[in-house]
Coordinates of C-alpha atoms in Angstrom, one line a residue:
H1439 CA -27.9 51.3 25.4
E1440 CA -31.4 50.5 27.4
Y1441 CA -29.6 47.6 29.4
V1442 CA -26.3 49.6 28.5
R1443 CA -27.3 51.9 31.4
G1444 CA -29.3 49.1 33.4
G1445 CA -26.3 47.3 33.4
C1446 CA -23.2 50.1 34.4
C1447 CA -25.4 52.6 36.1
G1448 CA -28.7 49.8 38.7
D1449 CA -29.3 49.1 41.0
A1450 CA -27.0 45.4 42.0
A1451 CA -31.0 43.4 40.7
A1452 CA -31.2 45.7 37.5
A1453 CA -27.9 45.3 36.8
L1454 CA -28.3 41.0 36.8
S1455 CA -31.6 41.5 35.6
T1456 CA -30.7 42.9 32.8
V1457 CA -27.1 40.6 32.2
T1458 CA -29.0 37.8 32.1
R1459 CA -31.2 38.8 29.6
L1460 CA -28.9 39.9 27.9
R1461 CA -27.2 36.2 28.3
K1462 CA -30.5 34.6 27.2
L1463 CA -30.1 37.0 24.1
L1464 CA -26.9 35.8 23.2
S1465 CA -27.1 32.3 23.6
L1466 CA -29.4 31.8 21.1
S1467 CA -28.7 29.2 18.7
G1468 CA -30.5 31.0 14.9
G1469 CA -28.4 35.3 15.2
P1470 CA -27.3 36.1 19.0
P1471 CA -27.1 39.7 18.1
I1472 CA -23.6 39.7 18.5
D1473 CA -22.3 42.5 17.3
E1474 CA -24.8 44.5 18.2
C1475 CA -24.1 43.5 21.3
I1476 CA -20.4 44.7 20.9
S1477 CA -21.4 47.7 18.9
A1478 CA -23.7 48.7 21.4
G1479 CA -20.2 49.2 24.1
L1480 CA -21.7 46.8 25.9
V1481 CA -18.2 44.5 25.8
P1482 CA -17.2 47.3 28.3
V1483 CA -19.2 46.6 30.0
F1484 CA -19.7 43.2 31.0
I1485 CA -15.5 43.0 32.0
H1486 CA -16.5 45.7 34.1
L1487 CA -19.2 43.8 35.8
L1488 CA -17.1 40.9 36.7
G1489 CA -15.0 42.6 39.3
G1490 CA -18.1 42.9 41.1
A1491 CA -19.7 40.3 43.1
G1492 CA -22.6 37.8 42.7
A1493 CA -24.1 35.1 40.4
V1494 CA -24.0 38.7 37.9
V1495 CA -20.4 38.4 37.4
F1496 CA -20.8 34.7 35.8
E1497 CA -23.9 36.2 34.2
A1498 CA -20.7 38.5 32.0
A1499 CA -18.7 35.8 32.4
W1500 CA -21.0 33.4 30.2
C1501 CA -22.1 36.6 27.5
L1502 CA -18.8 37.2 27.9
T1503 CA -18.3 33.4 26.9
N1504 CA -21.0 33.1 24.2
I1505 CA -19.1 36.1 21.9
V1506 CA -15.6 35.5 22.0
S1507 CA -17.5 31.9 20.7
G1508 CA -18.5 33.4 17.4
T1509 CA -16.0 34.9 14.9
T1510 CA -12.2 35.8 15.1
D1511 CA -12.5 39.3 14.7
H1512 CA -15.6 39.0 18.2
A1513 CA -12.4 37.0 19.9
K1514 CA -10.6 39.8 18.9
A1515 CA -13.1 42.7 20.1
V1516 CA -13.1 41.1 23.4
V1517 CA -10.1 39.7 23.9
D1518 CA -8.2 43.9 23.4
A1519 CA -11.7 45.4 25.3
G1520 CA -8.9 44.1 28.0
A1521 CA -11.1 41.2 29.5
I1522 CA -8.1 38.2 30.0
P1523 CA -6.6 39.8 33.7
P1524 CA -10.4 40.0 34.8
L1525 CA -10.5 36.5 33.3
L1526 CA -7.4 34.7 34.7
N1527 CA -8.1 36.3 37.7
L1528 CA -11.9 34.7 38.6
V1529 CA -10.0 31.0 37.5
Q1530 CA -7.9 32.0 40.4
T1531 CA -9.5 33.1 43.2
S1532 CA -13.3 33.5 42.4
P1533 CA -15.6 31.8 44.9
S1534 CA -17.5 31.1 43.4
V1535 CA -16.7 27.5 41.5
E1536 CA -19.5 28.5 38.6
T1537 CA -17.8 31.2 38.0
R1538 CA -14.3 29.8 38.0
E1539 CA -16.3 26.8 35.2
Q1540 CA -17.3 30.2 33.3
A1541 CA -14.2 31.3 33.7
V1542 CA -11.9 28.9 32.0
W1543 CA -14.8 28.2 29.5
C1544 CA -14.5 31.5 27.9
L1545 CA -10.3 31.3 28.1
S1546 CA -11.1 28.4 26.7
N1547 CA -13.2 29.5 23.2
V1548 CA -10.6 32.3 22.9
A1549 CA -7.4 29.9 23.4
G1550 CA -9.2 27.4 21.0
D1551 CA -10.0 30.4 17.7
C1552 CA -6.5 31.0 16.2
A1553 CA -2.8 30.2 17.4
S1554 CA -2.6 33.9 17.8
L1555 CA -4.9 34.3 20.4
R1556 CA -3.2 31.1 22.1
D1557 CA 0.0 32.3 22.1
M1558 CA -1.6 35.4 24.0
L1559 CA -3.2 33.5 26.5
L1560 CA -0.2 31.4 27.6
G1561 CA 1.7 34.9 27.5
C1562 CA -0.2 36.9 30.1
G1563 CA 0.1 33.1 31.9
A1564 CA -3.3 31.6 31.2
L1565 CA -1.8 28.4 31.4
P1566 CA -0.4 27.6 35.4
S1567 CA -3.8 29.4 36.6
V1568 CA -6.1 26.3 34.0
L1569 CA -3.3 24.1 35.3
S1570 CA -4.0 25.2 38.8
M1571 CA -7.5 24.3 38.3
I1572 CA -6.8 21.2 37.1
E1573 CA -5.3 19.6 39.9
E1574 CA -7.3 21.2 42.7
M1575 CA -11.1 19.7 40.5
A1576 CA -9.5 16.3 40.7
T1577 CA -8.5 16.3 43.4
T1578 CA -12.2 17.2 44.7
S1579 CA -13.3 15.1 42.2
Q1580 CA -15.3 17.8 40.9
M1581 CA -16.0 16.9 37.7
G1582 CA -18.1 19.8 35.8
P1583 CA -14.8 22.1 36.6
L1584 CA -12.5 19.9 35.6
R1585 CA -14.4 18.7 31.7
N1586 CA -14.2 22.6 31.1
A1587 CA -10.0 23.5 32.7
T1588 CA -9.8 20.0 30.7
W1589 CA -10.9 20.9 27.7
C1590 CA -9.3 25.0 27.8
L1591 CA -5.8 23.2 28.7
S1592 CA -6.2 20.8 25.4
N1593 CA -7.1 24.3 23.4
L1594 CA -3.6 25.2 25.1
V1595 CA -1.8 23.2 22.8
R1596 CA -3.7 23.5 19.4
N1597 CA -3.6 25.2 16.5
K1598 CA 0.3 25.8 13.8
P1599 CA 2.2 26.6 14.5
A1600 CA 2.6 24.3 18.0
P1601 CA 3.4 26.6 20.9
A1602 CA 6.6 27.3 22.4
L1603 CA 8.0 23.9 23.3
E1604 CA 8.2 25.5 27.6
H1605 CA 5.0 25.3 27.7
V1606 CA 3.9 22.2 26.6
E1607 CA 6.1 20.3 28.6
R1608 CA 4.6 22.4 32.1
A1609 CA 1.5 20.4 31.0
L1610 CA 2.7 16.7 29.9
P1611 CA 2.9 16.4 33.0
T1612 CA -0.8 17.0 34.7
L1613 CA -2.1 15.8 31.5
A1614 CA -0.4 12.1 31.9
K1615 CA -2.4 12.5 35.5
L1616 CA -5.5 12.5 34.1
L1617 CA -4.8 9.8 31.9
S1618 CA -5.9 7.0 34.4
L1619 CA -9.5 9.1 35.9
D1620 CA -12.5 7.0 34.3
D1621 CA -14.4 9.7 32.1
S1622 CA -15.3 9.8 28.4
E1623 CA -15.6 13.5 28.2
L1624 CA -12.9 14.0 30.4
M1625 CA -10.3 11.4 28.3
M1626 CA -11.9 12.6 24.8
D1627 CA -10.0 16.6 25.8
T1628 CA -7.2 14.5 27.1
M1629 CA -6.0 12.6 24.3
W1630 CA -7.4 15.8 21.5
A1631 CA -4.5 17.3 23.5
L1632 CA -1.6 14.8 23.8
S1633 CA -2.2 13.9 20.1
H1634 CA -2.1 18.1 19.4
V1635 CA 1.2 18.3 21.3
A1636 CA 2.8 14.9 19.4
E1637 CA 1.8 16.6 16.0
A1638 CA 4.4 18.9 16.4
G1639 CA 6.4 15.6 16.5
G1640 CA 10.4 16.8 18.1
D1641 CA 11.2 17.4 21.8
A1642 CA 7.5 17.5 22.9
A1643 CA 7.1 14.2 21.1
D1644 CA 9.4 12.7 23.4
G1645 CA 8.1 14.7 26.4
V1646 CA 4.4 12.5 26.1
V1647 CA 7.0 9.7 25.6
S1648 CA 9.4 10.7 29.0
V1649 CA 6.4 11.8 31.3
G1650 CA 5.1 7.3 31.0
C1651 CA 1.7 8.0 29.1
L1652 CA 2.4 4.8 26.0
P1653 CA 1.3 2.2 28.2
R1654 CA -2.5 4.2 29.1
L1655 CA -2.7 5.7 25.3
V1656 CA -2.8 1.7 24.4
H1657 CA -4.5 1.1 27.3
H1658 CA -7.5 3.5 25.9
L1659 CA -7.3 2.8 22.4
E1660 CA -8.1 -1.0 23.6
H1661 CA -10.8 -0.8 25.4
A1662 CA -12.8 3.6 25.7
P1663 CA -15.4 4.3 23.6
P1664 CA -14.8 5.6 20.3
S1665 CA -14.8 8.7 21.4
V1666 CA -12.0 8.4 23.1
Q1667 CA -9.8 6.1 20.6
V1668 CA -10.2 8.7 17.5
P1669 CA -7.9 10.9 20.3
A1670 CA -6.2 8.5 20.8
L1671 CA -5.4 7.1 18.0
R1672 CA -4.3 10.1 16.0
A1673 CA -2.0 10.5 19.3
L1674 CA -0.1 7.5 19.1
A1675 CA 0.1 8.3 15.4
N1676 CA 1.3 11.4 15.4
L1677 CA 3.7 10.0 17.6
L1678 CA 5.1 7.5 15.6
T1679 CA 6.0 10.5 13.0
G1680 CA 8.2 11.2 15.8
S1681 CA 11.8 10.1 16.8
D1682 CA 12.8 6.2 15.4
G1683 CA 13.2 6.8 19.8
A1684 CA 9.5 7.2 20.4
T1685 CA 8.3 4.7 17.5
G1686 CA 10.2 1.9 19.5
A1687 CA 8.2 3.7 23.0
V1688 CA 4.9 3.2 20.5
L1689 CA 5.2 -0.7 19.4
E1690 CA 6.9 -1.6 22.9
A1691 CA 3.2 -0.2 24.3
G1692 CA 1.9 -2.8 22.1
F1693 CA 0.8 -0.5 19.6
L1694 CA 1.1 -3.2 17.0
R1695 CA -1.0 -5.6 18.7
V1696 CA -3.7 -3.4 19.6
V1697 CA -4.2 -1.6 15.8
G1698 CA -5.9 -4.3 14.0
K1699 CA -9.3 -3.5 15.2
F1700 CA -9.0 -0.7 12.8
L1701 CA -8.7 -1.2 9.6
C1702 CA -11.6 -3.1 9.9
S1703 CA -13.3 -0.2 11.7
E1704 CA -16.8 1.1 10.2
R1705 CA -15.6 4.4 9.6
S1706 CA -13.2 5.3 6.3
R1707 CA -11.1 8.0 8.7
T1708 CA -10.4 5.9 10.8
R1709 CA -9.3 3.1 8.3
K1710 CA -7.4 5.2 6.9
E1711 CA -5.4 7.4 10.4
A1712 CA -4.9 3.2 10.8
C1713 CA -3.5 2.4 8.1
W1714 CA -1.0 5.8 8.5
A1715 CA 0.6 5.1 11.4
L1716 CA 1.8 1.5 9.6
S1717 CA 3.1 3.4 7.0
N1718 CA 4.9 5.7 9.6
I1719 CA 6.2 2.0 11.2
A1720 CA 7.6 1.0 8.0
A1721 CA 9.7 4.1 7.7
G1722 CA 11.3 3.1 10.6
T1723 CA 14.7 0.9 11.1
A1724 CA 15.5 -2.2 10.0
A1725 CA 14.3 -4.1 13.7
Q1726 CA 10.8 -1.7 13.3
I1727 CA 9.8 -2.7 10.0
D1728 CA 10.5 -6.4 11.4
Q1729 CA 8.5 -5.8 13.9
L1730 CA 5.6 -5.4 11.4
M1731 CA 6.3 -7.8 8.9
A1732 CA 5.6 -10.8 11.9
T1733 CA 2.3 -9.5 12.6
P1734 CA -0.8 -10.5 10.2
L1735 CA -1.6 -6.9 9.6
L1736 CA 0.5 -6.5 6.8
P1737 CA -2.0 -8.6 4.2
E1738 CA -5.1 -6.6 5.6
V1739 CA -3.3 -3.6 4.3
I1740 CA -3.1 -4.9 1.1
G1741 CA -6.6 -6.4 0.7
L1742 CA -7.9 -2.6 1.6
M1743 CA -5.3 -0.7 -1.2
G1744 CA -7.5 -3.2 -3.6
R1745 CA -11.6 -3.0 -2.5
D1746 CA -11.4 0.2 0.5
E1747 CA -11.7 4.5 -0.9
F1748 CA -9.4 6.0 -2.1
E1749 CA -7.8 8.2 0.6
V1750 CA -7.7 4.5 2.1
K1751 CA -5.7 3.0 0.0
K1752 CA -3.6 5.9 -0.7
E1753 CA -2.3 5.6 2.9
C1754 CA -2.2 1.9 2.3
L1755 CA 0.0 2.6 -0.7
W1756 CA 2.8 4.1 1.0
T1757 CA 2.9 1.6 4.1
V1758 CA 3.6 -1.1 1.7
A1759 CA 5.7 1.1 -0.6
N1760 CA 8.1 2.4 2.2
I1761 CA 8.8 -1.9 3.2
C1762 CA 9.9 -1.8 -0.9
H1763 CA 11.7 1.3 -0.9
A1764 CA 14.3 -0.1 2.0
Y1765 CA 14.9 -2.6 -0.3
S1766 CA 16.3 0.6 -2.2
S1767 CA 17.1 2.2 0.0
H1768 CA 19.8 -1.5 1.8
P1769 CA 19.8 -3.5 -1.4
G1770 CA 20.6 -7.7 0.1
P1771 CA 18.6 -10.8 0.4
H1772 CA 16.8 -9.7 4.1
T1773 CA 14.8 -6.4 2.8
A1774 CA 14.1 -8.6 -0.5
Y1775 CA 12.3 -10.7 1.1
R1776 CA 10.2 -8.5 2.9
V1777 CA 9.1 -7.8 -0.7
G1778 CA 8.6 -11.4 -2.1
A1779 CA 6.8 -12.1 1.2
L1780 CA 3.9 -8.5 0.1
V1781 CA 3.6 -10.1 -3.0
Q1782 CA 2.8 -14.0 -1.8
A1783 CA 0.0 -12.2 0.3
G1784 CA -1.5 -10.4 -3.2
L1785 CA 0.2 -6.8 -3.5
L1786 CA 0.9 -6.9 -7.6
E1787 CA -2.5 -6.5 -8.7
P1788 CA -3.8 -3.9 -6.4
L1789 CA -0.4 -2.1 -7.0
V1790 CA -0.4 -2.0 -10.2
R1791 CA -4.3 0.1 -9.9
M1792 CA -3.3 2.3 -7.4
L1793 CA -1.3 3.5 -11.5
D1794 CA -4.6 4.5 -12.7
A1795 CA -5.2 7.0 -10.3
N1796 CA -5.6 11.2 -11.0
D1797 CA -3.4 11.8 -8.6
P1798 CA 0.3 12.1 -10.9
K1799 CA 2.4 12.4 -6.5
V1800 CA 0.0 9.0 -6.2
I1801 CA 1.2 7.5 -9.2
E1802 CA 4.9 7.9 -9.2
L1803 CA 4.6 6.5 -5.3
A1804 CA 3.7 3.0 -6.7
V1805 CA 5.8 3.6 -9.2
D1806 CA 8.0 3.4 -7.3
A1807 CA 7.0 0.9 -5.5
C1808 CA 7.3 -1.3 -8.8
G1809 CA 10.4 0.1 -9.6
H1810 CA 11.8 -1.2 -6.7
L1811 CA 9.4 -4.4 -5.9
L1812 CA 11.2 -5.6 -9.4
G1813 CA 14.7 -4.9 -7.7
A1814 CA 13.5 -7.1 -5.2
G1815 CA 12.9 -9.5 -7.0
E1816 CA 15.8 -9.7 -8.9
E1817 CA 18.1 -9.5 -5.3
L1818 CA 15.8 -12.8 -4.8
A1819 CA 16.6 -14.2 -8.4
R1820 CA 20.5 -14.5 -7.8
G1821 CA 22.4 -16.8 -8.9
K1822 CA 19.1 -19.0 -9.0
G1823 CA 17.2 -18.2 -11.7
S1824 CA 14.9 -15.6 -13.4
N1825 CA 13.0 -12.7 -11.7
P1826 CA 10.4 -14.1 -9.3
F1827 CA 8.2 -10.9 -10.4
V1828 CA 8.6 -10.0 -13.2
T1829 CA 5.9 -11.9 -15.6
Q1830 CA 3.2 -12.2 -12.2
F1831 CA 4.1 -8.2 -12.8
D1832 CA 2.8 -8.3 -16.3
T1833 CA 0.0 -10.7 -15.6
V1834 CA -1.9 -8.5 -13.8
G1835 CA -1.2 -6.3 -16.1
G1836 CA 1.8 -4.1 -14.7
V1837 CA 3.8 -4.0 -18.0
D1838 CA 0.0 -2.6 -19.6
K1839 CA 0.3 0.1 -17.3
L1840 CA 3.6 1.1 -17.1
E1841 CA 3.2 0.9 -21.5
E1842 CA -0.1 3.9 -20.8
L1843 CA 1.9 6.0 -18.4
Q1844 CA 5.2 6.9 -21.4
T1845 CA 2.0 9.3 -22.8
H1846 CA 1.7 10.4 -18.9
P1847 CA 2.3 14.9 -18.9
N1848 CA 4.2 14.6 -15.6
E1849 CA 8.1 14.3 -16.3
T1850 CA 9.0 12.9 -13.3
V1851 CA 6.1 9.2 -14.3
Y1852 CA 7.2 9.4 -17.7
N1853 CA 10.9 9.1 -17.0
K1854 CA 10.3 6.7 -13.9
T1855 CA 8.1 4.4 -15.9
V1856 CA 11.0 4.1 -19.0
K1857 CA 13.4 3.0 -17.0
I1858 CA 10.7 0.4 -15.3
L1859 CA 10.3 -1.1 -19.1
D1860 CA 14.2 -0.4 -20.0
D1861 CA 15.6 -2.2 -16.7
F1862 CA 13.5 -5.1 -17.0
F1863 CA 11.2 -6.1 -20.5
V1864 CA 13.2 -4.8 -23.1
A1865 CA 14.4 -8.2 -23.7
E1866 CA 11.7 -11.2 -23.9
E1867 CA 14.0 -14.4 -23.3
A1868 CA 12.6 -17.2 -22.3
E1869 CA 10.7 -18.9 -19.8
D1870 CA 12.8 -22.1 -18.2
E1871 CA 10.2 -23.7 -15.3
N1872 CA 12.6 -25.3 -13.4
L1873 CA 14.3 -22.1 -12.8
M1874 CA 10.5 -20.6 -11.4
P1875 CA 10.7 -19.7 -8.0
H1876 CA 8.4 -22.8 -5.6
Q1877 CA 7.1 -21.2 -2.5
S1878 CA 7.1 -23.1 0.5
G1879 CA 7.7 -22.2 4.5
G1880 CA 5.7 -19.0 3.9
G1881 CA 9.1 -18.0 2.1
F1882 CA 11.0 -17.9 -1.3
L1883 CA 12.6 -21.3 -2.5
F1884 CA 15.8 -21.3 -6.3
G1885 CA 16.0 -24.7 -6.9
A1886 CA 17.8 -26.5 -5.4
A1887 CA 20.7 -23.3 -3.9
A1888 CA 18.3 -22.5 -2.1
A1889 CA 18.7 -23.9 1.2
E1890 CA 22.1 -22.2 0.5
T1891 CA 20.2 -18.7 1.5
P1892 CA 21.6 -17.2 3.8
A1893 CA 18.4 -14.4 4.9
T1894 CA 15.7 -16.1 6.6
P1895 CA 12.2 -16.2 5.1
F1896 CA 8.7 -13.7 5.8
V1897 CA 5.3 -15.3 6.8
F1898 CA 3.3 -13.3 8.3

């Protein structure tokens, strides 16, 4: 209460001294007295001081910034006390760049707290103010304030549910311009902002493509430091979950040429995201799947499925399962040859191991992939002999695993397992070695009739 009287009733020097002391208390790393300041009625004092002049305005804004960096209740206490209009006014009109930066920092903390507070800020017109500040600071090369304003912009498009499309569309041209600047901290926040937008999918993701962000995104994915590459990979992977047009644009920008090195990253999270991105391509159009098949990436994905951590293995499984599912959706020689290429690359053994997973959903996905793979083998053998994958599948223990799964408590897993065993392994027929396939040129040849095969085998 002494601080309240000093801040409100003292002269300018006393007010500055008091608020500075409070700011230092609120900046303590171990247990700042946020609750005590709120209980003592200091938040309205700080807001009142925002309308003043001189250094006390900066100090009051800093105090509020520290308070809203606490819990959601702390942030709401500042918002409910009426802090947003004067903070926005400072961003727009303060003659002090330092004060404007502190005000936008406070707004960024509020926006990043939760979607409801973010939407409240957007409804108060925060976005135009922040975009205007970004343009001004970029033009005058004031990097510190520019970084903070860009961080605020990133928080204004963050959290779920996504902000209204009108706000996203207004932010995208500025984000596209920021991609041309050479500053790693600025790029990191810009990439995260684009990642948040792309995650919303639909028109928002298409907007990222339409404003011309993709060439720079891929460039930074290839050449930037890891702090920028991680959000760049996330942004591009999110775009790959969008429309076929967005996926095609990402591929056209050169994503497949660059992503391979992230499969070898020391960070398992990065390997997982790279595999997730490839799984989204594998779920795309026939032409997009063929583009993926034409790269050396899938043998590496299959290798990771056999040796990596479970979360990475799961994304690898989704990648190959999507390619196998494409055969089931559009059965024919072309889609069967894709599956054959995966088998040649060593898919069977790691795929069978995934049947041991503890997660019923993962087991179900692996069982589906096994069924589609064996079905593709039937297509490849049509008119030429026995299914080339049946014996190989049995050799790596696939049949034994399926028989074990007949006792699985999950009914869906049980039913799908029984169907595969009934379709492909009910009767054991004598093998005729003359009818077994021979590998040639990376594809599959089946006896003398192979020359008549209408499709071209895949070679990674």
